[in-house]
């Protein structure tokens, strides 16, 4: 793309239209820019547009954002899935060099909004090129910083510091390696001294302005500059303490302390904005001293007492306003770090722990107006913080972390003080419940937050109270309250306690309150009915000592109709139409309860209606995942009891699934294909015609273009191959199926899926049906084996060859392979089959491979030929290695349903429906023990030629495996003669 007036006009018009509120011109402009972005020098042209001062600021800002995003995708694009060329056109080196020469001066002269975009763009380049491929950057920044410092130009100073902050951030997140330390040394050598210089200069300007009554406008950029210096300090000190900073620690710490102990009325008196500017600097200082406390404790200890006192005093003056949360949190974090260090004796003095409890913990744990507002106005965010533990950066949680920290060395003192506090809070509530309900909430929160979780389990314990008696005296009155809408925050606290300590509350007691939990599903409060649903869901996961579910169908059957009614009703409450906690509870209940035909009809109608609604605008991926899981488990469990229900499910689901496919609701395609696979498998042949229409869609190459669809499409294709083998053999359908297999195995990301298709073809179709195609299959496999010999490919090939042998015999296997290339079977045997048997895991796969390998050495003329004695012996050696692996290496437990995580999205990856999963079939059901099969087969073979095989074993099998083979023979009372 050449830079000329036409390019300037084209780009200006495009960026102007991207700001249009009308969708048509906006889409057209975005499409034009997307097309242009593939041309060389596009990024450079956009950057030149940003530099044109005659162009409107809004257009230039839109261009700056586009430039930054263009660099993100193309400066160093990732390779494609199969390791080939990147999916997008990368920026070429000559263009890169021109961009690097222009960006720094342009950023420094730009308006603040454009400057911030260019600073981020510069950081993108820096992430890949700095310092090795961009050695000019740091000297250029330092030179500009010194010029701006002489002119006291804080717009430029802060632009440069902001850029430096962005490019140095990598030192916070990357693992310590020699390369990283070399980069860090280069940055320290060039930037540590100029950083201290500008920091001290700005400090003196702040002192002068503060003493002469300087105004907020003067102080604001100076405080921003110091904050950026502090963040750069954090990055440069993160890996280890640099010598320069150790030598100049006094200068840094003197200024740090000053910002924690000095007030700045000119700024702090200018409203919340002014307070925020000072607080941001103080919070950055707290992070720095916390870093030194964690990593450089010995060097920092001379400053510790004065900082502990400064932070302590500061916390006493920080109001409960949410605008000051960040400062309060970082300050408390510092005290928490001190409490767990060797300097914890600062907390040992008489009265310190009670004072911390009274002055820091309780005030910060008590509910604030902001918490109540969040509870009422944004229940999802409230739950995320309160129940799901994302509240580590809230005052409530960090205050409790401080108590936990102090308790590591002063446990008894903390327990007695907090227990007394809890009793005081409960007494205050008892004296006037309506007025003092927040005291009870505070007491419950303390017990829940200070509880400790046993690693790797859901078991939670506490030393503060006796769980059973606290539950009965404090929690039960809330659960039994007849008004499900009264004091909703107390109800939520009680439900959270019940959920958290569910393993410790006996089944007999917990069951009494199941009806109350069902009642709370009708609460108007989104948090309360969400917590009630979550509590029921989590209770149904509790296991007893022998890992059996504590609560069974019999326990929930009495409340089941009301429970399902209230769960579906909760989804009609305002803002809970897509409540993921309620839907997850529906899924869990359907997985446990006894489902009658009548209930199944009601439930599928309810779920199908919701599915129809979310198709219109899929918003919440987690809710939608649990919705599809609920449908899958209902279909699975109800059909097992009553196969006639399959047609009822089809009648409800098909119209919705058709909407998904016809309206291109691509987010739901993987789920739809998995549900269809489940329904196909539940049908008895012949398959209804409507399914065969879907099968034609499945064979279309367009269906396979989106990567997240592939595993689900394979799952559906497998279902058709198993249930409709005759229909598959009509027309050119099988050719198309094998074409899909061939396409899939060519990419490393989908090759395994290709083998799933191929294996199901072999399992489901008769030999005479597949015979005309088998040469093409082998040719495709040998092609891939030449191209890449990955462990995954070799394992998949071994499993396929074994399956082929089991289904169609050793002779067909050897002959069809050798037809493609003479003697190829022996090559595959010696180079791949024999050496890689040990890679196989999984009980079904292990049995399949062991039995197939055994049949090969006992039935195939190729291996029974005396000339093949060495190969025969090596194969025996490999089979023994495979079969003598310890039991625990081979045993595979049925996993519990995995919990879907918060990062579920629609487009990034395929998400498997656990409840619609393909049941793994054992192709060798009649063989119980592969080891017995192996020894018995060799024993029978040896009886036909006595003396021949012991000699081969002695010459070719590893001595350790000879001993293992003898042991196997003795185990089954068999001999090799």
Steps between C-alpha positions, in 0.01 A plus 500: 500500500668820380479817706332762279196733513270221375609266783454782754147566372408129486619431856346822639159417353518140624589600856230768497239243396614254771371760748157510333199397713341348186602134459522490118772763440682379813511139379605607150786712641615220731496256208705741282757548776518127561570442131758782485679368811637207297692736270867585567563829687140522626616551861746766391228685305266498803781631721562784251130584511524521882786748453293731272406796721259630234275194547218506758608369844223238515614346170863499612403338830302227318805448277729473805278229649496315166880533472549350847268206422663448159839467671361258760389256231777539245828613657584143595200282405470148638545208258188316385371192683698258285824693551487661155493867397305745720130545428549878448748697287791604723655847489824484300837610639547820290158626615583406860820707493316808369228464764765474774674815376175705499308383805695653793507864382138472387390361835675782689334773293150343499194598705452293820236263352706425189816486712355221715411293188844548345665417832312168503596440134862568588473248784371239251811553285718502810361166616643333189793719397631669814786515571678269255329609177445859608819620669425864410181516707634543853770759413231692308263492798774604745613785275142627465443460874803717580389770253146498638637509857710811425187667361281363786264377227297251702271408210804356317661369822187302588467373143857368510459352849170341395672337203793382712252361753329302221819349357650418842185317618633180346744472791203447734340210318771295333699216653856580599730383218848605393353684201254689719776597747717624212210715376443625857868590541490699174193692623655565841827619351317747279195604702554456877703822545272723280199356687639599841598839361149586376345350817708724730451806279122452503510443878669837551241670275218339704661619826539852363144512366354355820684747726403799287136395478522378140166420340356163396563559129874546566527198731296250299754425218780489759319233704424306181871512415594361844239225467652393167849508652373272779351254252829491305681450834272200561579345158877553521516358856263209446746226400773583753647801683723688251826642632408854393177495702674349801765777487229768477243341730509791745397756235210284379379404849518858632265618226276194531451561871430868441205419271351270765534750785438839334162645412454717192199726567521675161430167327307310767276797563409526131244218512507126434717537189775669697488239778518226234820646347676501839357158596623342175854614580472375859361164379795468257738575792329230711545249217871587481566461871294179499723371218812581704344338807431181302825479301764719666406470866856514632600815309165667583488426872666831600197682356233256616396654833448848362300366202288272721414800718435720193267242341326435832437872551392545139241221530352672803431805283369325187124539485258219406430668164534254211717755316772427757479120478817449296712686753343316797550162330868553409573641848337202674688263265828651621407439865392144407841431344672635813278280721621178334868602484777460758416854612155396625610608851373846405157351580608338828464807725212509744180630344620506136289207374180624676564843352544355149176312546312808625655768277577317173325163472146560632454842329612350168296180538175677585259546213517839333239682295699406188468129586123534542475685172703233320283228660185662363620644170759253368444157651740324261794717607400467869500118475825498302668687785319344793451135410756434230804651671578774251480745792866474599526864403210611719533653845288227661717216375839667545415595860432131568826408325678733747343309789603168345853638461523603866351163601799316347707609802235613753221252428365465853490878554322558167250219562405620847466865388302419183278248683423770758431749220262254334311453828480879549366546149237228551398649838463841335276342234292317762439826688350669194478275192335756272756769576815289541463236226834604351671380819369148440609520136847605617516205744403247229747655257786470751428131560474422126801706391735376772413135434775283353453262209662158500723480193350314206156461661185700564537441877513827696571539872519779756637539854291809571166328569352154529348459153196291602398727789569822301288357217211418733509821706597761240428361151182295552288800616578667167423183302170453682393863467154491340569816297740402221536868406581646843862605573628342177870560577467301822324221311782500243761479780316208661474315167869561435587352843281194429671458161852542632466263799277250316736208563495556877126537541360150546260361241227459760512870591554630145204305359263685738584824319470381140139628484623839627765514228224431248295787650789741461506433126190721493677796664482826306869561571716369215785428741276305741339273241842454332657399833209264574551333160875483554453350847274222368737435210807477725320279757426249224875474436592411860648152535522283812813329631499230231449754218133419452260794450356599839166609352316267261181499297307379806602813692375746240202311358259637769582862402578434132179640339511821708878528451474485119203737500687758708819465296315566174304784666828658620604528135195723442602749771638837377871481402513126571382388156854372439602423858784249473473387866135404453570319173795315654269388782243375246774297333620353830149411622415329169818297544389368840118483517275221375346641181155374413357533148264774620782705656719445192228649274466809720876548531577464130229753415645744754859452379401513131315830558809651666716369215271674251538827691881494534535422127376853431804655668755268668657708779610280788720208387503336845119506531466362149750222568303385805177530300632257236642271773155499665335400173764229443467346847121510486499327160758244617342401833135515399558300178686231697184448709249544218630476138164623365586848630757548220222610264372749763849651530533518121167682470609765755861540394496476121325834436760677722797314352369585153492871596864475614611345169284709266564834679873431520522522881861384470565519877261207547611283208734274705226445761238431232711237326571327833129490590413368154765229544341405831153479339632297203655248741174467693305410183450146381578438131374592248578863579206741437531692168543838675836383633620404154431860388732611780753241382516669159583834672769314695669384178526856364860635514365839622384341827861412589659841448461626859754324726279497816236298307734216402492279815120530519457423128727196539289387796184532285663327201600210727140469621373477139767245406394280792124535466455530122776290334271396212401856420869605505571250222258669258616733222830675563449545874787273609736677255407830665546357851848377412571838338422659839740255668775589250454875555502466879820295526693758299498752786672416830215670689233271348690179410370319808142586396575355156598170661174497701311510170718230343477270804120526501490419126702183570285405801162563334529394135545158347832414336352472150367858538835654595724278282491728191616794713762342725798562268419874500481494881845338533648741245368798700640359826843424353509852353442653845754266658765622255406864567506497881572222747337639814421280799128581460499390135691177572269405791194568284644287219573209739143511633356507145716208379406299810130569449527403131674175597240415767208566261636362174790268592882518470508381137278784374709748695833383357375450145320835464802688634744321269276571199573871545875443519676161496632390841375819669345291777840376622634858499203624703531203735870549576511882501165587660296213642763316707690802647187702589273252676622639832339837422145365524288597801134452587351165593297444180783616273753285688283191468436567128868546418615205713244259351565619141878469546453153650283388208760639258781284642277193537297511175689699235709292257737796469603472865468122527765458230825380669682777310301755703611357838672823606191715429283241676721516811516880502121516477472263798742724689286810427176325597651389834620858566147625432325235712737500797453872569382555860123493543479863621663616174218341305196543721272783397220613727178639359546874553240718666336753275751784467393843617470738209737788563446872485698538180256300289444688180324422177766537238837409647465127552264207479316436827400139558160413639585256776147355511480448124841332487562198282498183703834330442436162343721201569552317169620194695224444757550122487865526609517586870873489565752590223787351701332162522412521127865574417652217706236246395549586129880462519464180703271351231732618221808351668327162542485476118885534470651390833842650574486765228358798690686474837824529294373813317386654831837426659688668211283807436301591814654725766594295814271713720212430264590129486454492878173694470378256230584202721309661785198553272513133393509389864208732588276324247657154545613490137832410334691585183654176375 
